[in-house]
Short mmCIF file of C-alpha atoms in Angstrom, two decimals:
data_model
loop_
_atom_site.label_atom_id
_atom_site.label_comp_id
_atom_site.label_asym_id
_atom_site.label_seq_id
_atom_site.Cartn_x
_atom_site.Cartn_y
_atom_site.Cartn_z
CA ASP A 1 0.00 0.00 0.00
CA THR A 2 1.11 3.55 -0.66
CA SER A 3 0.68 6.56 1.53
CA ASN A 4 0.91 10.26 0.89
CA ALA A 5 0.69 13.29 3.02
CA SER A 6 0.61 16.96 2.21
CA TRP A 7 0.91 20.03 4.36
CA ALA A 8 1.72 23.66 4.15
CA ALA A 9 5.39 23.94 4.93
CA THR A 10 6.03 27.41 6.32
CA LEU A 11 9.27 29.02 5.37
CA GLY A 12 11.90 28.74 8.03
CA VAL A 13 10.26 25.85 9.92
CA GLN A 14 11.93 22.41 10.05
CA TYR A 15 9.67 19.33 9.61
CA ARG A 16 10.54 15.69 10.48
CA ILE A 17 9.07 12.84 8.26
CA ARG A 18 8.54 9.41 9.93
CA ILE A 19 8.06 6.18 7.77
CA LYS A 20 6.85 2.98 9.51
CA PRO A 21 5.24 -0.40 8.42
CA TYR A 22 1.48 -0.53 8.38
CA TYR A 23 1.36 -3.88 10.24
CA LEU A 24 3.25 -4.52 13.41
CA PHE A 25 4.47 -7.94 12.27
CA GLU A 26 6.26 -6.54 9.21
CA THR A 27 9.82 -6.30 10.24
CA GLN A 28 11.34 -5.73 6.84
CA PHE A 29 10.06 -3.80 3.87
CA SER A 30 11.15 -1.51 1.07
CA TYR A 31 9.70 1.82 0.01
CA GLY A 32 10.31 4.87 -2.17
CA LEU A 33 9.91 8.41 -0.89
CA THR A 34 9.07 11.22 -3.24
CA LEU A 35 8.84 14.84 -2.14
CA GLY A 36 7.01 17.31 -4.29
CA CYS A 37 6.40 20.98 -3.67
CA GLY A 38 3.36 22.79 -4.86
CA ALA A 39 2.32 26.38 -4.90
CA ALA A 40 4.22 28.84 -2.77
CA ILE A 41 2.61 29.83 0.48
CA PRO A 42 2.88 33.53 1.31
CA VAL A 43 4.77 34.27 4.49
CA VAL A 44 2.64 36.16 6.93
CA ALA A 45 4.84 38.07 9.31
CA THR A 46 3.65 38.02 12.85
CA LEU A 47 4.45 41.36 14.32
CA SER A 48 4.93 41.64 17.98
CA PRO A 49 2.62 44.24 19.37
CA THR A 50 4.30 47.52 20.13
CA PRO A 51 4.52 47.62 23.87
CA THR A 52 2.65 50.46 25.47
CA PRO A 53 5.23 52.61 27.18
CA THR A 54 4.97 52.48 30.89
CA LYS A 55 4.16 55.81 32.24
CA THR A 56 6.72 56.73 34.85
CA LYS A 57 5.12 58.82 37.49
CA THR A 58 7.08 61.94 38.07
CA PRO A 59 7.74 62.05 41.80
CA THR A 60 6.25 65.01 43.53
CA PRO A 61 9.15 67.04 44.85
CA ALA A 62 9.28 67.34 48.60
CA PRO A 63 8.40 70.84 49.69
CA VAL A 64 11.48 72.89 50.51
CA THR A 65 11.21 74.60 53.83
CA VAL A 66 12.85 77.98 53.67
CA ALA A 67 13.68 79.26 57.10
CA THR A 68 12.38 82.73 57.70
CA PRO A 69 15.39 84.83 58.68
CA THR A 70 15.21 86.31 62.12
CA PRO A 71 15.02 90.04 61.72
CA THR A 72 18.06 91.81 63.02
CA LYS A 73 17.23 93.94 65.96
CA THR A 74 18.34 97.44 65.29
CA GLY A 75 18.99 99.16 68.54
CA SER A 76 17.64 102.60 68.99
CA PRO A 77 20.38 105.20 68.72
CA THR A 78 21.58 106.52 72.04
CA PRO A 79 20.15 110.01 72.39
CA THR A 80 22.63 112.81 72.80
CA PRO A 81 22.42 114.11 76.39
CA ALA A 82 21.20 117.66 76.85
CA LEU A 83 23.68 120.15 78.26
CA THR A 84 23.43 120.62 82.01
CA PRO A 85 22.05 124.09 82.73
CA GLY A 86 23.75 126.57 85.04
CA ILE A 87 27.39 125.78 84.23
CA ALA A 88 29.40 128.97 84.69
CA ASP A 89 32.64 130.07 83.09
CA ILE A 90 33.85 132.15 86.01
CA CYS A 91 35.37 131.03 89.28
CA GLY A 92 33.00 133.14 91.38
CA ALA A 93 29.86 131.30 90.21
CA PRO A 94 30.77 127.60 90.02
CA LYS A 95 28.25 124.79 89.39
CA ALA A 96 27.75 122.49 92.41
CA VAL A 97 28.52 118.80 91.87
CA ALA A 98 28.15 115.75 94.12
CA CYS A 99 29.26 112.13 94.27
CA GLY A 100 27.73 109.99 91.52
CA GLN A 101 26.85 112.90 89.21
CA THR A 102 27.65 113.37 85.51
CA LEU A 103 27.26 116.82 84.02
CA TYR A 104 27.26 117.59 80.30
CA ALA A 105 28.83 120.82 79.10
CA ALA A 106 30.36 122.55 76.11
CA ILE A 107 33.25 124.95 75.69
CA ASP A 108 32.68 127.31 72.79
CA THR A 109 33.66 130.73 71.58
CA ALA A 110 31.29 132.32 74.10
CA THR A 111 33.20 130.77 77.00
CA SER A 112 35.27 133.41 78.71
CA VAL A 113 39.04 133.21 78.94
CA ASP A 114 40.68 132.76 82.34
CA GLY A 115 38.95 133.68 85.53
CA ASP A 116 39.94 135.76 88.47
CA SER A 117 43.51 135.00 89.55
CA ILE A 118 44.21 132.59 86.66
CA THR A 119 45.66 134.17 83.52
CA ASP A 120 46.85 131.25 81.38
CA GLY A 121 44.73 132.16 78.33
CA PHE A 122 42.46 129.08 78.14
CA ARG A 123 38.66 128.92 77.97
CA ASP A 124 37.36 127.24 81.13
CA GLN A 125 34.31 126.31 83.21
CA TRP A 126 34.02 125.95 86.99
CA PHE A 127 32.45 123.51 89.43
CA TYR A 128 32.73 122.93 93.16
CA ILE A 129 32.21 120.11 95.66
CA ASN A 130 32.13 120.32 99.43
CA GLY A 131 34.51 117.75 100.84
CA PRO A 132 32.57 114.51 101.62
CA GLY A 133 35.41 112.96 103.63
CA LYS A 134 36.19 110.52 100.83
CA SER A 135 38.62 110.06 97.98
CA VAL A 136 37.11 111.74 94.92
CA ILE A 137 37.65 111.16 91.20
CA ALA A 138 36.76 113.85 88.67
CA THR A 139 37.01 112.65 85.07
CA THR A 140 35.98 113.67 81.57
CA CYS A 141 36.42 110.11 80.25
CA ASN A 142 33.13 109.78 78.38
CA GLY A 143 32.02 109.31 74.79
CA PHE A 144 30.41 112.75 75.03
CA THR A 145 33.83 114.33 75.43
CA LYS A 146 34.99 115.56 72.03
CA ILE A 147 37.80 117.92 73.01
CA ASN A 148 41.20 117.70 74.68
CA THR A 149 40.52 118.66 78.29
CA VAL A 150 42.51 119.47 81.41
CA VAL A 151 40.96 119.02 84.87
CA GLU A 152 42.39 121.04 87.77
CA ILE A 153 41.51 120.99 91.49
CA TYR A 154 41.83 124.15 93.60
CA THR A 155 41.23 125.32 97.13
CA GLY A 156 41.05 128.88 98.38
CA SER A 157 39.21 131.96 97.18
CA CYS A 158 39.00 132.94 93.52
CA THR A 159 41.51 135.73 94.08
CA SER A 160 43.93 133.44 95.89
CA LEU A 161 43.62 129.98 94.38
CA SER A 162 45.91 127.11 95.33
CA ARG A 163 46.06 124.20 92.85
CA LEU A 164 46.15 120.77 94.52
CA THR A 165 46.41 118.54 91.44
CA PHE A 166 45.60 118.38 87.72
CA ASN A 167 45.62 116.02 84.74
CA ASP A 168 45.78 116.55 81.00
CA ASN A 169 45.62 113.19 79.17
CA ASP A 170 44.20 110.04 80.80
CA ALA A 171 45.93 107.11 79.09
CA SER A 172 43.49 104.65 80.70
CA CYS A 173 40.45 106.23 79.01
CA ALA A 174 39.37 104.04 76.08
CA ALA A 175 36.67 106.50 74.98
CA ASN A 176 39.11 109.38 74.48
CA PHE A 177 42.73 109.34 75.62
CA LEU A 178 42.67 113.14 75.45
CA ALA A 179 40.20 113.12 78.34
CA SER A 180 41.39 113.85 81.90
CA LYS A 181 41.11 112.24 85.35
CA VAL A 182 42.22 113.44 88.78
CA THR A 183 41.94 111.78 92.18
CA TRP A 184 42.33 113.49 95.53
CA ASN A 185 41.27 113.24 99.16
CA ALA A 186 38.38 115.64 99.73
CA TYR A 187 38.23 116.37 103.46
CA ILE A 188 35.09 117.38 105.32
CA GLY A 189 34.91 121.12 105.88
CA THR A 190 36.88 122.06 102.75
CA GLN A 191 35.42 123.33 99.51
CA TYR A 192 37.15 122.25 96.32
CA ARG A 193 36.89 124.09 93.01
CA ILE A 194 37.09 122.00 89.84
CA ARG A 195 38.25 123.75 86.71
CA VAL A 196 37.74 122.13 83.29
CA ARG A 197 39.55 123.86 80.47
CA SER A 198 40.62 123.27 76.91
CA ALA A 199 44.12 121.89 76.60
CA SER A 200 45.14 123.84 73.53
CA ASN A 201 44.57 127.21 71.92
CA LEU A 202 41.42 129.33 72.01
CA THR A 203 40.00 128.00 68.75
CA VAL A 204 39.30 124.55 70.28
CA THR A 205 35.63 124.14 71.13
CA GLY A 206 33.41 121.13 71.78
CA THR A 207 31.48 119.09 74.32
CA TYR A 208 32.61 117.16 77.37
CA ALA A 209 31.12 115.25 80.30
CA LEU A 210 32.34 115.60 83.88
CA THR A 211 31.73 112.63 86.18
CA ILE A 212 32.29 112.73 89.95
CA THR A 213 32.91 109.43 91.74
CA CYS A 214 33.54 109.04 95.47
CA GLY A 215 35.55 106.20 96.95
CA ALA A 216 36.79 105.22 100.40
CA ASN A 217 36.45 107.40 103.45
CA VAL A 218 39.47 109.47 104.38
CA PRO A 219 40.05 110.75 107.91
CA SER A 220 40.30 114.47 108.40
CA PRO A 221 43.89 115.59 108.79
CA THR A 222 45.05 116.10 112.35
CA PRO A 223 45.43 119.83 112.97
CA THR A 224 48.90 121.00 113.77
CA PRO A 225 48.91 122.03 117.44
CA THR A 226 49.73 125.64 118.19
CA PRO A 227 52.92 125.80 120.24
CA ALA A 228 52.45 127.15 123.76
CA LEU A 229 53.87 130.53 124.55
CA SER A 230 56.93 130.34 126.74
CA ALA A 231 56.70 132.16 130.08
CA SER A 232 58.69 135.38 130.20
CA ALA A 233 61.12 135.88 133.04
CA ASP A 234 60.23 138.57 135.59
#
């Protein structure tokens, strides 16, 4: 018996052909195999579907916290102190001062030159303090002081002044090394005149502050005993 088989052989596909006996007991046989090709079969390309692009979700950016800058505190400007009224430029009408006081003054072209027994040619102003029985400091070391000052301490009347001490430049004053500072023992019962003057020629004018500070107590000086009169011989 003969057998035939036909199929559509797609291009590019390999096919295996098996030949076997029809009956199981046939162990030996001969055969002829003829292959014939018919009409061409068109190749239908199977296109893979174009994959749909996966939409990548754009991450939502984390909110950026911008720190609000702390406003810089602008300090109020320090007001300029008003000049202390009643400051005189003559020895005979000095301005009273006391421990713990600061007075604000100005030396200008209206300030008189010299005063009473002093004839050194400088513009000056006068103050006085009654001795508190303490050490006293009189200083112009202050940011208000804009001129080169000299501070002098006197006792006695204006026509007979005696200078105890004075200072021109206070090297310890950071605010103005051209300021002045004097220290003395101010005894109870004595009046001390404080003279503040310009340190240079008459054209120098400007403001200054005078501060009075009292320190430790000082004992009054022991009076010198009056020697007894010697008895005269008869």
